[in-house]
Short mmCIF file of C-alpha atoms in Angstrom, two decimals:
data_model
loop_
_atom_site.label_atom_id
_atom_site.label_comp_id
_atom_site.label_asym_id
_atom_site.label_seq_id
_atom_site.Cartn_x
_atom_site.Cartn_y
_atom_site.Cartn_z
CA MET X 641 -43.30 5.55 7.21
CA ALA X 642 -44.95 2.31 6.07
CA ARG X 643 -45.10 -0.45 8.57
CA GLY X 644 -45.99 -4.01 8.73
CA GLY X 645 -44.95 -7.19 6.89
CA GLY X 646 -44.73 -10.11 9.35
CA ASN X 647 -44.33 -13.64 8.15
CA ARG X 648 -44.26 -12.71 4.36
CA SER X 649 -41.15 -10.48 4.92
CA ARG X 650 -39.40 -13.14 6.99
CA LEU X 651 -39.95 -15.75 4.17
CA LEU X 652 -38.72 -13.21 1.74
CA LEU X 653 -35.72 -12.44 3.83
CA VAL X 654 -34.72 -16.15 3.96
CA ILE X 655 -35.06 -16.50 0.24
CA LEU X 656 -33.06 -13.41 -0.56
CA LEU X 657 -30.34 -14.37 1.93
CA VAL X 658 -30.01 -17.85 0.27
CA THR X 659 -29.99 -16.18 -3.15
CA SER X 660 -27.07 -13.98 -1.92
CA LEU X 661 -25.23 -17.01 -0.58
CA PHE X 662 -25.78 -18.71 -3.86
CA PHE X 663 -24.18 -15.64 -5.69
CA ILE X 664 -21.27 -15.72 -3.33
CA THR X 665 -20.69 -19.41 -3.87
CA LEU X 666 -20.94 -18.88 -7.62
CA ASP X 667 -18.23 -16.16 -7.46
CA LEU X 668 -15.93 -17.99 -5.13
CA ARG X 669 -15.95 -21.08 -7.48
CA GLY X 670 -14.87 -18.66 -10.30
CA SER X 671 -18.11 -18.21 -12.30
CA GLY X 672 -17.55 -16.00 -15.31
CA ALA X 673 -20.92 -14.35 -15.15
CA THR X 674 -20.23 -12.51 -11.86
CA LYS X 675 -16.80 -11.26 -13.30
CA SER X 676 -18.33 -10.12 -16.59
CA SER X 677 -21.08 -8.17 -14.82
CA ARG X 678 -18.34 -6.18 -13.09
CA SER X 679 -16.36 -5.56 -16.18
CA LEU X 680 -19.58 -4.42 -17.84
CA THR X 681 -20.10 -1.92 -15.08
CA GLN X 682 -16.54 -0.68 -15.54
CA THR X 683 -17.07 -0.32 -19.29
CA ILE X 684 -20.13 1.77 -18.70
CA LEU X 685 -18.68 3.74 -15.91
CA ALA X 686 -15.33 4.64 -17.45
CA PRO X 687 -16.51 7.24 -19.91
CA ILE X 688 -18.57 8.90 -17.21
CA GLN X 689 -15.65 8.92 -14.80
CA LYS X 690 -13.54 10.34 -17.57
CA GLY X 691 -15.99 13.20 -18.11
CA VAL X 692 -16.46 13.84 -14.30
CA ALA X 693 -12.64 13.69 -13.79
CA ASP X 694 -12.35 16.79 -16.13
CA ILE X 695 -14.87 18.75 -14.25
CA PHE X 696 -14.18 17.61 -10.63
CA SER X 697 -10.41 17.45 -10.57
CA PRO X 698 -9.99 21.01 -9.06
CA VAL X 699 -12.94 20.38 -6.75
CA GLY X 700 -11.67 17.13 -5.41
CA ARG X 701 -8.86 18.75 -3.41
CA PHE X 702 -10.93 21.58 -2.16
CA PHE X 703 -11.18 20.37 1.38
CA SER X 704 -7.44 19.42 1.68
CA ASP X 705 -6.47 22.84 0.10
CA ILE X 706 -8.44 24.49 2.87
CA LYS X 707 -6.84 22.56 5.57
CA ASN X 708 -3.39 23.28 4.15
CA PHE X 709 -4.01 27.10 3.47
CA PRO X 710 -1.86 28.62 6.19
CA GLY X 711 1.20 26.63 5.00
CA GLU X 712 0.45 27.56 1.33
CA LYS X 713 1.87 31.14 1.64
CA ASN X 714 5.34 29.96 2.82
CA LYS X 715 5.08 27.23 0.15
CA VAL X 716 4.54 29.76 -2.50
CA ALA X 717 7.56 31.81 -1.54
CA ALA X 718 9.71 28.71 -1.41
CA LEU X 719 8.58 27.63 -4.78
CA GLU X 720 9.08 31.06 -6.27
CA SER X 721 12.85 31.07 -5.40
CA GLU X 722 13.05 27.42 -6.48
CA ASN X 723 11.48 28.47 -9.84
CA ALA X 724 14.11 31.17 -10.41
CA LYS X 725 16.85 28.55 -9.76
CA LEU X 726 15.13 26.13 -12.16
CA LYS X 727 14.82 28.72 -14.87
CA ASN X 728 18.65 29.18 -14.77
CA GLN X 729 19.07 25.37 -14.76
CA ALA X 730 16.63 25.04 -17.57
CA LEU X 731 18.97 27.39 -19.89
CA ILE X 732 21.87 25.03 -19.13
CA ASN X 733 19.79 22.01 -19.74
CA LYS X 734 18.93 23.40 -23.22
CA ASP X 735 22.58 22.91 -24.13
CA VAL X 736 22.74 19.57 -22.58
CA ALA X 737 19.47 18.61 -24.38
CA GLY X 738 20.94 19.48 -27.73
CA GLN X 739 23.94 17.24 -27.02
CA LEU X 740 21.68 14.48 -25.85
CA LYS X 741 19.62 14.77 -29.13
CA GLN X 742 22.64 13.98 -31.08
CA LEU X 743 23.72 11.16 -28.80
CA LYS X 744 20.29 9.69 -28.89
CA GLY X 745 20.43 8.83 -32.61
CA VAL X 746 23.66 7.02 -32.25
CA LEU X 747 23.18 5.08 -29.03
CA ASP X 748 19.40 4.97 -28.83
CA LEU X 749 19.44 6.03 -25.21
CA ALA X 750 15.77 6.38 -25.01
CA GLY X 751 15.30 2.70 -26.01
CA ARG X 752 17.83 1.15 -23.76
CA GLY X 753 17.68 1.12 -19.96
CA GLY X 754 14.26 2.85 -19.63
CA TYR X 755 10.97 1.08 -19.13
CA GLN X 756 8.48 1.18 -21.89
CA THR X 757 5.40 2.79 -20.42
CA VAL X 758 1.95 3.99 -21.19
CA SER X 759 0.83 7.01 -19.31
CA ALA X 760 -2.69 7.41 -18.14
CA ARG X 761 -4.88 9.77 -16.22
CA VAL X 762 -6.55 8.71 -13.02
CA ILE X 763 -10.28 8.98 -13.62
CA GLY X 764 -11.72 7.46 -10.55
CA HIS X 765 -10.94 6.28 -7.04
CA GLY X 766 -12.27 3.39 -5.09
CA SER X 767 -15.59 3.62 -3.57
CA ALA X 768 -15.78 4.48 0.17
CA SER X 769 -18.38 1.70 0.62
CA ALA X 770 -15.70 -0.83 0.09
CA PHE X 771 -12.39 -0.94 2.04
CA SER X 772 -10.40 -1.72 -1.15
CA GLN X 773 -7.89 0.92 -2.27
CA THR X 774 -8.11 1.16 -6.17
CA ILE X 775 -7.93 3.77 -8.87
CA THR X 776 -9.36 3.84 -12.34
CA ILE X 777 -7.14 4.93 -15.25
CA ASP X 778 -8.22 6.01 -18.72
CA ALA X 779 -6.07 3.55 -20.62
CA GLY X 780 -6.80 -0.15 -21.19
CA SER X 781 -6.27 -3.15 -23.50
CA ALA X 782 -6.46 -0.81 -26.59
CA ASP X 783 -3.31 0.80 -25.19
CA HIS X 784 -1.55 -2.59 -24.75
CA ILE X 785 -2.23 -2.61 -21.05
CA THR X 786 -2.83 -6.18 -19.65
CA VAL X 787 -3.56 -7.49 -16.14
CA ASP X 788 -0.70 -7.86 -13.70
CA LYS X 789 1.47 -4.86 -15.05
CA THR X 790 3.39 -2.64 -12.75
CA VAL X 791 2.00 0.94 -12.37
CA ILE X 792 4.32 3.70 -11.33
CA SER X 793 4.17 7.47 -10.69
CA GLU X 794 6.77 10.13 -10.93
CA HIS X 795 8.08 9.09 -7.50
CA GLY X 796 7.78 5.31 -7.55
CA LEU X 797 5.64 2.23 -7.30
CA VAL X 798 1.88 2.80 -7.22
CA GLY X 799 0.35 -0.49 -7.71
CA VAL X 800 -0.58 -3.22 -10.08
CA VAL X 801 -3.17 -3.55 -12.79
CA LYS X 802 -6.08 -5.64 -11.40
CA SER X 803 -8.51 -5.64 -14.34
CA VAL X 804 -8.59 -4.29 -17.80
CA GLU X 805 -11.23 -3.08 -20.28
CA ALA X 806 -10.82 -1.64 -23.72
CA HIS X 807 -10.27 1.97 -22.60
CA SER X 808 -9.88 1.78 -18.93
CA ALA X 809 -8.21 -0.30 -16.12
CA ILE X 810 -8.50 -0.75 -12.45
CA VAL X 811 -5.24 -0.47 -10.44
CA LEU X 812 -4.91 -2.04 -7.11
CA LEU X 813 -2.99 0.47 -5.00
CA MET X 814 -0.09 -0.64 -2.92
CA SER X 815 -2.11 0.67 0.13
CA ASP X 816 -4.63 -2.02 -0.34
CA PRO X 817 -4.42 -4.75 2.45
CA ALA X 818 -4.35 -7.53 -0.26
CA PHE X 819 -1.33 -5.87 -2.03
CA LYS X 820 2.10 -7.54 -1.47
CA VAL X 821 5.34 -6.88 -3.28
CA GLY X 822 8.88 -8.21 -2.85
CA VAL X 823 11.38 -5.56 -2.02
CA ARG X 824 15.02 -5.37 -1.38
CA ILE X 825 16.84 -2.97 0.83
CA ALA X 826 19.25 -0.82 -1.12
CA ARG X 827 21.81 -0.68 1.78
CA ASN X 828 22.35 -4.34 2.26
CA GLN X 829 20.24 -6.05 -0.45
CA SER X 830 18.18 -7.88 2.10
CA ILE X 831 14.89 -9.21 0.84
CA GLY X 832 11.59 -8.69 2.32
CA VAL X 833 7.82 -8.45 1.67
CA LEU X 834 5.96 -5.24 1.82
CA THR X 835 2.32 -5.33 2.52
CA GLY X 836 -0.40 -2.74 2.29
CA THR X 837 -2.27 -1.76 5.45
CA GLY X 838 -5.13 0.25 4.08
CA GLY X 839 -3.58 3.62 5.08
CA ASN X 840 -0.40 5.63 4.26
CA SER X 841 2.01 3.38 5.93
CA PHE X 842 3.11 -0.13 4.98
CA SER X 843 4.37 -3.07 6.69
CA LEU X 844 7.75 -4.64 5.69
CA GLN X 845 8.88 -8.16 6.88
CA LEU X 846 12.25 -9.36 5.99
CA LEU X 847 12.65 -12.92 4.78
CA ASP X 848 16.19 -13.31 6.27
CA PRO X 849 16.08 -13.94 10.08
CA ALA X 850 19.60 -12.34 10.24
CA GLY X 851 18.65 -9.38 8.18
CA ASP X 852 18.85 -5.84 9.31
CA ILE X 853 16.60 -2.84 8.82
CA GLN X 854 17.45 0.67 9.87
CA ASN X 855 15.43 3.90 9.71
CA GLY X 856 15.87 5.67 6.44
CA ASP X 857 16.57 2.43 4.49
CA VAL X 858 15.44 2.74 0.94
CA LEU X 859 13.46 0.00 -0.72
CA PHE X 860 13.22 -1.06 -4.27
CA SER X 861 10.94 -3.59 -5.99
CA ASN X 862 12.65 -6.93 -6.28
CA GLY X 863 10.89 -7.97 -9.43
CA SER X 864 8.83 -11.01 -10.50
CA ASP X 865 9.17 -13.88 -12.69
CA SER X 866 8.95 -12.66 -16.30
CA ASN X 867 8.53 -9.12 -14.79
CA ARG X 868 4.85 -9.74 -13.91
CA PRO X 869 3.40 -8.33 -11.81
CA PHE X 870 6.42 -6.39 -10.71
CA ILE X 871 9.44 -5.09 -12.57
CA PRO X 872 12.64 -4.83 -10.58
CA GLY X 873 14.34 -1.65 -9.40
CA VAL X 874 11.31 0.55 -8.98
CA PRO X 875 11.66 2.86 -5.89
CA VAL X 876 8.90 1.69 -3.44
CA GLY X 877 9.51 3.68 -0.05
CA VAL X 878 11.64 4.48 2.85
CA VAL X 879 11.66 2.80 6.31
CA THR X 880 10.27 5.20 8.86
CA SER X 881 10.35 3.00 11.98
CA VAL X 882 11.67 -0.49 12.80
CA ASP X 883 9.67 -2.73 15.14
CA HIS X 884 11.92 -4.13 17.71
CA THR X 885 9.19 -5.63 20.02
CA SER X 886 7.68 -7.94 17.43
CA ALA X 887 7.53 -11.59 18.30
CA THR X 888 8.17 -12.65 14.76
CA LEU X 889 11.19 -14.66 13.63
CA THR X 890 12.28 -11.88 11.19
CA GLN X 891 12.41 -8.06 11.62
CA THR X 892 9.48 -5.84 10.63
CA ALA X 893 9.26 -2.24 10.00
CA THR X 894 6.90 0.49 9.04
CA VAL X 895 7.55 1.99 5.55
CA LYS X 896 6.31 5.30 3.99
CA SER X 897 5.60 5.17 0.25
CA TYR X 898 7.43 7.56 -2.13
CA SER X 899 4.20 8.09 -4.01
CA ASP X 900 1.40 10.01 -2.54
CA LEU X 901 -1.29 7.60 -3.28
CA GLY X 902 -4.08 9.93 -2.14
CA ASN X 903 -3.23 12.63 -4.73
CA ILE X 904 -2.20 10.85 -7.89
CA GLY X 905 -3.37 12.43 -11.13
CA VAL X 906 -1.22 10.66 -13.72
CA VAL X 907 0.41 7.29 -13.63
CA SER X 908 2.49 5.13 -16.05
CA VAL X 909 1.85 1.41 -16.66
CA VAL X 910 5.05 -0.44 -17.49
CA ILE X 911 4.39 -2.28 -20.64
CA SER X 912 7.78 -3.91 -20.86
CA ALA X 913 10.79 -3.82 -18.55
CA PRO X 914 14.17 -2.79 -19.78
CA SER X 915 16.19 -5.41 -21.54
CA THR X 916 18.85 -5.17 -19.03
CA ALA X 917 17.22 -5.38 -15.64
CA PRO X 918 19.08 -3.85 -12.66
CA LYS X 919 19.39 -7.23 -11.08
CA GLN X 920 21.37 -8.39 -14.08
CA ALA X 921 23.31 -5.22 -14.72
CA ILE X 922 25.93 -5.95 -12.04
CA ASN X 923 28.55 -7.83 -14.05
CA PRO X 924 31.92 -7.26 -12.55
CA THR X 925 34.42 -6.32 -15.36
CA PRO X 926 37.76 -8.22 -14.89
CA ALA X 927 40.59 -6.11 -13.77
CA PRO X 928 43.51 -5.86 -16.28
CA THR X 929 46.01 -8.68 -15.70
CA VAL X 930 49.54 -7.55 -15.20
CA ILE X 931 52.00 -10.14 -16.59
CA VAL X 932 55.62 -9.92 -15.48
CA TYR X 933 58.27 -11.18 -17.75
CA VAL X 934 61.75 -12.02 -16.74
CA THR X 935 64.22 -11.62 -19.60
CA PRO X 936 67.79 -12.86 -18.99
CA THR X 937 70.35 -10.27 -20.09
CA PRO X 938 73.79 -11.83 -20.53
CA THR X 939 76.69 -9.81 -19.08
CA PRO X 940 79.69 -10.03 -21.33
CA SER X 941 82.83 -11.19 -19.52
CA PRO X 942 86.12 -9.65 -20.40
CA SER X 943 88.16 -12.66 -19.98
CA LEU X 944 87.82 -16.24 -18.95
CA THR X 945 90.08 -17.42 -16.34
CA PRO X 946 90.32 -21.01 -15.63
CA GLY X 947 88.93 -21.71 -12.18
CA ALA X 948 87.12 -18.41 -12.01
CA PRO X 949 83.30 -18.67 -11.40
CA THR X 950 81.09 -18.61 -14.35
CA PRO X 951 79.15 -15.26 -14.38
CA SER X 952 75.47 -15.74 -14.15
CA PRO X 953 73.14 -13.61 -16.31
CA ALA X 954 71.75 -10.48 -14.43
CA PRO X 955 67.97 -10.73 -14.48
CA SER X 956 66.15 -7.67 -15.79
CA LEU X 957 62.57 -7.02 -15.02
CA SER X 958 59.85 -5.70 -17.55
CA SER X 959 56.20 -5.66 -17.22
CA SER X 960 53.39 -5.22 -19.71
CA PRO X 961 49.77 -5.00 -18.71
CA THR X 962 48.19 -6.07 -21.88
CA LYS X 963 50.61 -7.48 -24.50
CA LYS X 964 53.44 -9.84 -24.59
CA ALA X 965 56.84 -8.49 -25.64
CA LYS X 966 58.65 -10.86 -28.04
CA LYS X 967 62.37 -10.92 -27.88
CA MET W 1272 -43.71 -3.26 -3.24
CA SER W 1273 -44.79 -3.45 -6.93
CA PRO W 1274 -42.46 -4.71 -9.68
CA ILE W 1275 -42.61 -1.23 -11.27
CA ARG W 1276 -41.54 0.43 -8.07
CA ILE W 1277 -38.76 -2.18 -7.59
CA GLY W 1278 -37.58 -1.20 -11.09
CA ILE W 1279 -37.80 2.57 -10.40
CA ASN W 1280 -35.91 2.30 -7.09
CA ALA W 1281 -33.27 0.04 -8.79
CA ALA W 1282 -32.80 2.74 -11.44
CA LEU W 1283 -32.45 5.41 -8.62
CA LEU W 1284 -29.94 3.32 -6.82
CA LEU W 1285 -27.94 2.83 -10.05
CA PHE W 1286 -27.90 6.53 -10.52
CA ILE W 1287 -26.67 7.18 -6.99
CA PHE W 1288 -24.21 4.43 -7.39
CA THR W 1289 -22.80 6.22 -10.51
CA ILE W 1290 -22.59 9.44 -8.49
CA GLN W 1291 -20.79 7.64 -5.77
CA GLU W 1292 -18.32 5.96 -7.95
CA THR W 1293 -17.66 9.01 -10.21
CA VAL W 1294 -17.94 12.14 -8.06
CA ILE W 1295 -18.11 11.35 -4.36
CA SER W 1296 -15.09 8.97 -4.38
CA ARG W 1297 -13.07 11.78 -6.12
CA ILE W 1298 -13.62 14.36 -3.24
CA HIS W 1299 -10.99 14.16 -0.53
CA LEU W 1300 -13.00 14.83 2.58
CA PRO W 1301 -11.23 15.20 6.01
CA ILE W 1302 -11.11 11.93 7.99
CA THR W 1303 -12.26 9.70 5.11
CA GLY W 1304 -14.88 9.80 2.50
CA PHE W 1305 -18.41 8.58 3.01
CA SER W 1306 -20.84 6.48 1.09
CA LEU W 1307 -23.64 8.39 -0.31
CA TYR W 1308 -25.04 5.24 -1.57
CA LEU W 1309 -25.40 3.54 1.84
CA ALA W 1310 -26.86 6.70 3.33
CA ALA W 1311 -29.38 6.85 0.53
CA LEU W 1312 -30.24 3.13 0.69
CA VAL W 1313 -30.81 3.31 4.56
CA LEU W 1314 -33.07 6.23 4.13
CA MET W 1315 -35.07 4.53 1.47
CA VAL W 1316 -35.30 1.38 3.71
CA ILE W 1317 -36.62 3.44 6.58
CA LEU W 1318 -39.51 4.63 4.43
CA GLU W 1319 -40.57 1.08 3.58
CA ASN W 1320 -42.33 -1.66 5.27
CA ARG W 1321 -40.32 -4.81 6.11
CA THR W 1322 -41.13 -6.54 2.84
CA GLY W 1323 -40.11 -3.49 0.87
CA ALA W 1324 -37.08 -2.93 3.00
CA VAL W 1325 -35.85 -6.48 2.28
CA ILE W 1326 -36.33 -6.20 -1.38
CA LEU W 1327 -34.65 -2.88 -1.50
CA GLY W 1328 -31.76 -4.10 0.56
CA PHE W 1329 -31.23 -7.02 -1.84
CA VAL W 1330 -31.46 -4.94 -4.96
CA GLY W 1331 -29.18 -2.33 -3.42
CA GLY W 1332 -26.76 -4.88 -2.45
CA LEU W 1333 -26.70 -6.27 -5.88
CA VAL W 1334 -26.05 -2.85 -7.41
CA LEU W 1335 -23.15 -2.28 -4.92
CA ASP W 1336 -21.77 -5.64 -5.67
CA LEU W 1337 -21.30 -4.42 -9.35
CA SER W 1338 -18.63 -2.00 -8.22
CA PRO W 1339 -15.57 -2.66 -10.28
CA SER W 1340 -13.39 -1.67 -7.49
CA SER W 1341 -14.90 -4.07 -5.05
CA GLN W 1342 -12.68 -7.11 -4.31
CA SER W 1343 -15.12 -9.02 -2.29
CA PRO W 1344 -17.10 -11.81 -3.82
CA PHE W 1345 -20.24 -10.94 -5.84
CA GLY W 1346 -23.27 -11.23 -3.57
CA GLN W 1347 -21.54 -10.30 -0.42
CA TRP W 1348 -23.18 -6.89 -0.31
CA ALA W 1349 -26.58 -8.34 -1.25
CA LEU W 1350 -26.29 -10.68 1.70
CA ILE W 1351 -25.25 -7.99 4.16
CA LEU W 1352 -27.76 -5.25 2.99
CA THR W 1353 -30.65 -7.76 2.86
CA ALA W 1354 -30.06 -8.64 6.45
CA ILE W 1355 -29.29 -5.10 7.58
CA SER W 1356 -32.43 -3.70 5.78
CA TYR W 1357 -34.58 -6.11 7.62
CA ILE W 1358 -32.99 -5.06 11.02
CA ILE W 1359 -33.36 -1.48 10.17
CA ALA W 1360 -36.93 -1.83 9.10
CA VAL W 1361 -37.87 -3.72 12.31
CA ASN W 1362 -36.15 -1.23 14.54
CA ALA W 1363 -37.37 1.93 12.71
CA GLU W 1364 -40.89 0.88 13.68
CA SER W 1365 -40.01 1.27 17.38
CA VAL W 1366 -38.02 4.60 17.10
CA ASP W 1367 -40.64 6.47 14.91
CA GLU W 1368 -40.59 9.26 17.25
CA ILE W 1369 -36.74 9.68 17.23
CA ILE W 1370 -36.25 9.47 13.54
CA SER W 1371 -38.96 12.09 12.89
CA ARG W 1372 -36.40 14.68 14.05
CA PRO W 1373 -33.37 15.52 11.84
CA VAL W 1374 -30.81 14.74 14.49
CA GLY W 1375 -32.41 11.42 15.42
CA LEU W 1376 -32.77 10.53 11.78
CA GLY W 1377 -29.14 11.41 11.00
CA LEU W 1378 -27.92 9.39 13.84
CA PHE W 1379 -30.08 6.35 12.87
CA VAL W 1380 -29.02 6.46 9.23
CA ALA W 1381 -25.43 6.84 10.23
CA LEU W 1382 -25.65 3.87 12.55
CA GLY W 1383 -27.45 1.77 9.96
CA ALA W 1384 -24.64 2.54 7.37
CA SER W 1385 -21.94 1.93 9.90
CA LEU W 1386 -23.53 -1.33 10.88
CA ALA W 1387 -23.40 -2.36 7.22
CA LEU W 1388 -19.77 -1.55 6.95
CA ILE W 1389 -18.92 -3.35 10.18
CA ALA W 1390 -21.01 -6.46 8.88
CA TYR W 1391 -18.98 -6.20 5.61
CA LEU W 1392 -15.67 -6.23 7.54
CA ILE W 1393 -16.69 -9.21 9.59
CA MET W 1394 -17.77 -11.15 6.50
CA ASP W 1395 -14.50 -10.27 4.76
CA SER W 1396 -12.60 -11.74 7.65
CA LEU W 1397 -14.77 -14.82 7.59
CA LEU W 1398 -14.17 -15.29 3.91
CA GLY W 1399 -10.42 -14.88 4.33
CA GLN W 1400 -10.23 -11.57 2.59
CA PRO W 1401 -7.60 -8.94 3.81
CA THR W 1402 -9.24 -6.32 5.87
CA GLY W 1403 -6.36 -3.80 6.60
CA THR W 1404 -5.38 -2.56 10.01
CA PHE W 1405 -7.88 -2.26 12.76
CA ARG W 1406 -7.03 1.51 13.23
CA ARG W 1407 -7.67 2.24 9.58
CA ASP W 1408 -10.83 0.36 9.66
CA VAL W 1409 -12.07 2.29 12.76
CA ILE W 1410 -11.08 5.58 10.92
CA VAL W 1411 -13.12 4.62 7.77
CA ILE W 1412 -16.25 3.72 9.90
CA ALA W 1413 -15.96 6.79 12.13
CA GLY W 1414 -15.56 9.06 9.07
CA ASN W 1415 -18.51 7.44 7.26
CA LEU W 1416 -20.54 7.77 10.60
CA PHE W 1417 -19.76 11.47 10.94
CA TRP W 1418 -20.52 12.43 7.22
CA THR W 1419 -23.64 10.31 6.97
CA MET W 1420 -25.00 11.90 10.13
CA LEU W 1421 -24.42 15.37 8.59
CA ILE W 1422 -25.94 14.64 5.18
CA ALA W 1423 -28.90 12.38 6.11
CA PRO W 1424 -31.31 15.05 7.33
CA PHE W 1425 -30.88 16.94 4.01
CA LEU W 1426 -31.46 13.88 1.93
CA MET W 1427 -34.60 12.77 3.67
CA PRO W 1428 -37.08 15.30 1.97
CA ILE W 1429 -35.67 14.32 -1.37
CA PHE W 1430 -36.33 10.53 -0.82
CA THR W 1431 -39.65 11.17 0.81
CA ALA W 1432 -40.72 13.21 -2.16
CA PHE W 1433 -39.43 10.56 -4.53
CA ARG W 1434 -41.37 7.94 -2.71
CA GLU W 1435 -44.59 9.84 -2.74
CA ALA W 1436 -44.15 10.45 -6.38
CA THR W 1437 -43.67 6.82 -7.35
CA ILE W 1438 -45.87 5.00 -4.85
CA GLY W 1439 -49.06 3.55 -6.33
CA SER W 1440 -52.56 4.18 -4.88
CA ARG W 1441 -52.82 0.55 -3.66
CA GLU W 1442 -49.63 0.89 -1.64
CA ARG W 1443 -50.72 4.23 -0.33
CA ILE W 1444 -53.78 2.60 1.34
#
């Protein structure tokens, strides 16, 4: 092991520390050079990550598979019985699918209501040498993906697109400490902010001081202005514990995500939100008005006796919910 | 350290960085993952003198700053690893005996890598970057410490051989 250095090394240390501080200052002032160097790295790394993802995807879960091995046997048995049920269900679904195909052409079901998405494979995970929680996907600006787009998995929200290259993009996972999303509780529509904590659990803080959170409350994304970065109505997670001891003005809770962020293989980037967002879909239809008409029916009098009281017409009632009866 | 060796070492660090970003980060290890890159850099620093260690730390930091997944400002890793490399080089001189044994070496490298991570977290806090929960940070650092301690003794012969192959006769003297 080589030794020595002395004054020369100390001088060099100071020079290099000052240079590093210079780089930090440049970056914090928004210099494009530092940003472009990172995008260049991403452009170079993406094809390698893509290739490695193909080779290493079975190896990646090797250790977690070993850990879960005893439970796997029961899981297989349960899955086999579930598979048999699903096979029966699939036969029924074939009939439904046929009907759906016909309806699709008439009503364009696929186009309405659903999000327009681009699916992508996860080709890289954030480095362990940084504390940020990110994934790299194999779709980019060439696939119409732009920054600040919502990323979802089969179960719900995953994160948001942080940076985009031609054929890859980096997604900031919702577990990242820098991640914040506006959410609403499905039960009472209270609004809050969900923050990543770096792990599997998330912190929810309600905005309304009188708001109420309960265990098991389901959270949906609240949506952002022009649907960027978040579209409304995406399942986010479920409340697992409510913090009653917190000294904050509003209630806080711990939330578990619907998506298993550690084992994501495929995600979808929402390119455009549905034309009718869930928050706008609640238009109360007016109840049919019931109009009551009173028609006087004259009762014929057999004889008119002077001094006798004049008979008054007996009222008859008729009602029509929609149209007017003309008499 | 000659300019050629700086270039060769930078190329090696870039190679390890690529492995870290593409392969290591995909493996779901128990506790948490580890940084092969930090372990390798600390090992390379141990083998150098103070001047070489400082240069290597700076170059290694710049390479790590290139990470697209990093959210910290560019130059943060360079600053941290330059300072940490100097500290490691100074202290390695006084623990020559200990780091000549595999267990001692593993522990020393793991402590060096963990120190870099702690410094990174502190600097993140100073710069106002979100750092996550304390518990999570402790788990990440502990996991890194554990795995680095395990792999460092196996990596040492590789880096010693690499240094021997690249070092010039002038530096050898």
